Amino acid sequence: MKFKGYALGIISSVSYGLIPIFILPVKQAHFSLDITLFYRFLFSALMIGGYLLYSKENFSINKKEGLILAVLGMCYAFSSEFLFLGYDYLTAGIASTVLFIYPVMVALIMFFFYKERLTKLSLLSLLLAFAGVIILCLKGKGLEINYIGLGIVMLSSLFYALYIVIVNKSSIKVSGFKLSFYSMLFTSCFFMIKALIGKESFEIPSTTVFFNFVVFAFLTTVISTLCLVFAIKNIGSTPAAILGALEPVVAVMVSVLIFHEKFTFNLFLGITLILFGVILNVLAGSKKIVHS
């Protein structure tokens, strides 16, 4: 069971790290990002909904759950929106790595708003992650930081951290599948409204594009979400979160191998520091749980 849990955790991280493969060609082709994200989350919701039907799970939710799930959908939507905007300013590898500081942001939110104590290990992890982000944003030999790109992707990370905090603190009593289904559904509604306001066409230009949308939704969203749910069940949230460190590594490999991003020493050092920082942060969290 443990091996299965670790394998699922790795699959979840790898699948999420593949996002640049689908998003960068869309950006280069100047195809509507809102339409792309609408179909990504709509198809994801339909696939997870299909599983809920198959497992005969009840779709009903009360008003309070509906409100919380709508807020979760908005957090997910803003996280996606800012991440893909960030690709205009930072390379996919750097953007994906900066996004991965969300566990550190979760720790900060818990400290400032829920008065959870920050351990020495947590503080060290914050410093490592911060140093990693600074190094990633250095250009050439100077100290030129792309503040706009950094700020945008930090917002993406913040909204993902809020998503996790709300899931943990809202005491919502729905299954992981139902939570994923409604989150995706509300996220797709956000991009649908945005596309309607922008008077964009919802027409899918070809069967190839349709197939790309389906594969994009299945690989980066459905597989990632469901594997993570089962990984947490099998090995617990701490090991699953540590395995999440593979997400930016995969994204960087994709950027270097497929999109010919330069693998600089800064990139290597920045990723290493952020990964160490996040893993320390997760370990500090698990120690807190053991002692409490």
Short mmCIF file of C-alpha atoms in Angstrom, two decimals, residues 37-154:
data_model
loop_
_atom_site.label_atom_id
_atom_site.label_comp_id
_atom_site.label_asym_id
_atom_site.label_seq_id
_atom_site.Cartn_x
_atom_site.Cartn_y
_atom_site.Cartn_z
CA LEU A 37 -8.86 27.30 -19.39
CA PHE A 38 -12.68 27.14 -19.65
CA TYR A 39 -12.46 23.86 -21.58
CA ARG A 40 -9.63 22.55 -19.40
CA PHE A 41 -11.73 22.87 -16.22
CA LEU A 42 -15.06 21.99 -17.88
CA PHE A 43 -13.69 18.72 -19.26
CA SER A 44 -11.99 18.02 -15.90
CA ALA A 45 -15.33 18.56 -14.08
CA LEU A 46 -17.13 16.30 -16.58
CA MET A 47 -14.56 13.51 -16.14
CA ILE A 48 -14.65 13.68 -12.33
CA GLY A 49 -18.47 13.97 -12.51
CA GLY A 50 -18.49 10.79 -14.60
CA TYR A 51 -16.56 9.02 -11.86
CA LEU A 52 -19.02 10.30 -9.23
CA LEU A 53 -21.92 8.89 -11.31
CA TYR A 54 -20.06 5.59 -11.70
CA SER A 55 -19.43 5.35 -7.93
CA LYS A 56 -23.09 6.37 -7.30
CA GLU A 57 -22.05 9.33 -5.14
CA ASN A 58 -24.67 11.95 -4.32
CA PHE A 59 -24.10 15.32 -6.06
CA SER A 60 -26.24 17.32 -3.62
CA ILE A 61 -24.69 20.12 -1.54
CA ASN A 62 -26.24 22.62 0.88
CA LYS A 63 -26.01 26.45 0.62
CA LYS A 64 -22.99 26.72 2.94
CA GLU A 65 -21.09 24.03 1.02
CA GLY A 66 -22.07 25.68 -2.27
CA LEU A 67 -20.67 29.02 -1.11
CA ILE A 68 -17.39 27.48 0.12
CA LEU A 69 -17.00 25.46 -3.09
CA ALA A 70 -17.65 28.60 -5.18
CA VAL A 71 -14.92 30.45 -3.23
CA LEU A 72 -12.57 27.48 -3.77
CA GLY A 73 -13.36 27.61 -7.50
CA MET A 74 -12.52 31.33 -7.57
CA CYS A 75 -9.20 30.69 -5.74
CA TYR A 76 -8.30 27.95 -8.24
CA ALA A 77 -9.32 30.20 -11.15
CA PHE A 78 -7.21 33.15 -9.96
CA SER A 79 -4.27 30.82 -9.32
CA SER A 80 -4.45 29.50 -12.91
CA GLU A 81 -5.02 32.98 -14.33
CA PHE A 82 -1.96 34.49 -12.62
CA LEU A 83 0.27 31.49 -13.38
CA PHE A 84 -0.41 31.70 -17.11
CA LEU A 85 -0.05 35.50 -17.09
CA GLY A 86 3.29 34.93 -15.38
CA TYR A 87 4.47 32.90 -18.38
CA ASP A 88 4.59 36.20 -20.31
CA TYR A 89 7.29 37.52 -17.97
CA LEU A 90 9.12 34.46 -16.64
CA THR A 91 10.11 31.22 -18.34
CA ALA A 92 7.83 28.24 -17.67
CA GLY A 93 10.47 26.56 -15.50
CA ILE A 94 10.98 29.59 -13.27
CA ALA A 95 7.23 30.37 -13.06
CA SER A 96 6.43 26.77 -12.04
CA THR A 97 9.16 26.84 -9.39
CA VAL A 98 8.00 30.16 -7.90
CA LEU A 99 4.42 28.75 -7.82
CA PHE A 100 5.73 25.87 -5.70
CA ILE A 101 6.39 28.12 -2.68
CA TYR A 102 2.66 27.77 -1.84
CA PRO A 103 3.33 25.42 1.15
CA VAL A 104 5.50 28.21 2.64
CA MET A 105 2.65 30.70 2.05
CA VAL A 106 0.25 28.30 3.79
CA ALA A 107 2.59 28.35 6.82
CA LEU A 108 2.62 32.18 6.79
CA ILE A 109 -1.19 32.44 6.51
CA MET A 110 -1.56 29.99 9.41
CA PHE A 111 0.93 32.05 11.44
CA PHE A 112 -0.64 35.49 10.81
CA PHE A 113 -4.34 34.58 10.79
CA TYR A 114 -4.61 31.41 12.89
CA LYS A 115 -1.74 32.18 15.28
CA GLU A 116 0.03 28.88 14.55
CA ARG A 117 3.57 28.96 15.93
CA LEU A 118 6.47 29.13 13.45
CA THR A 119 9.24 26.72 14.47
CA LYS A 120 12.96 27.32 13.80
CA LEU A 121 12.68 24.76 11.01
CA SER A 122 9.76 26.70 9.49
CA LEU A 123 11.70 29.99 9.63
CA LEU A 124 14.72 28.34 7.99
CA SER A 125 12.46 26.96 5.26
CA LEU A 126 11.01 30.46 4.64
CA LEU A 127 14.52 31.93 4.31
CA LEU A 128 15.66 29.17 1.92
CA ALA A 129 12.56 29.50 -0.25
CA PHE A 130 12.88 33.30 -0.33
CA ALA A 131 16.58 33.09 -1.26
CA GLY A 132 15.72 30.59 -4.00
CA VAL A 133 13.09 32.91 -5.49
CA ILE A 134 15.55 35.85 -5.51
CA ILE A 135 18.24 33.75 -7.25
CA LEU A 136 15.72 32.50 -9.84
CA CYS A 137 14.83 36.07 -10.75
CA LEU A 138 18.42 37.25 -11.23
CA LYS A 139 19.28 37.96 -14.86
CA GLY A 140 22.80 37.55 -16.20
CA LYS A 141 25.43 38.61 -13.70
CA GLY A 142 23.43 41.58 -12.37
CA LEU A 143 20.69 41.99 -9.80
CA GLU A 144 17.95 42.70 -12.33
CA ILE A 145 14.77 41.09 -10.97
CA ASN A 146 11.64 40.78 -13.08
CA TYR A 147 9.38 42.20 -10.38
CA ILE A 148 6.19 42.07 -12.49
CA GLY A 149 6.62 38.37 -13.34
CA LEU A 150 7.63 37.53 -9.78
CA GLY A 151 4.63 39.42 -8.33
CA ILE A 152 2.15 37.81 -10.73
CA VAL A 153 3.31 34.24 -10.02
CA MET A 154 3.46 35.01 -6.28
#
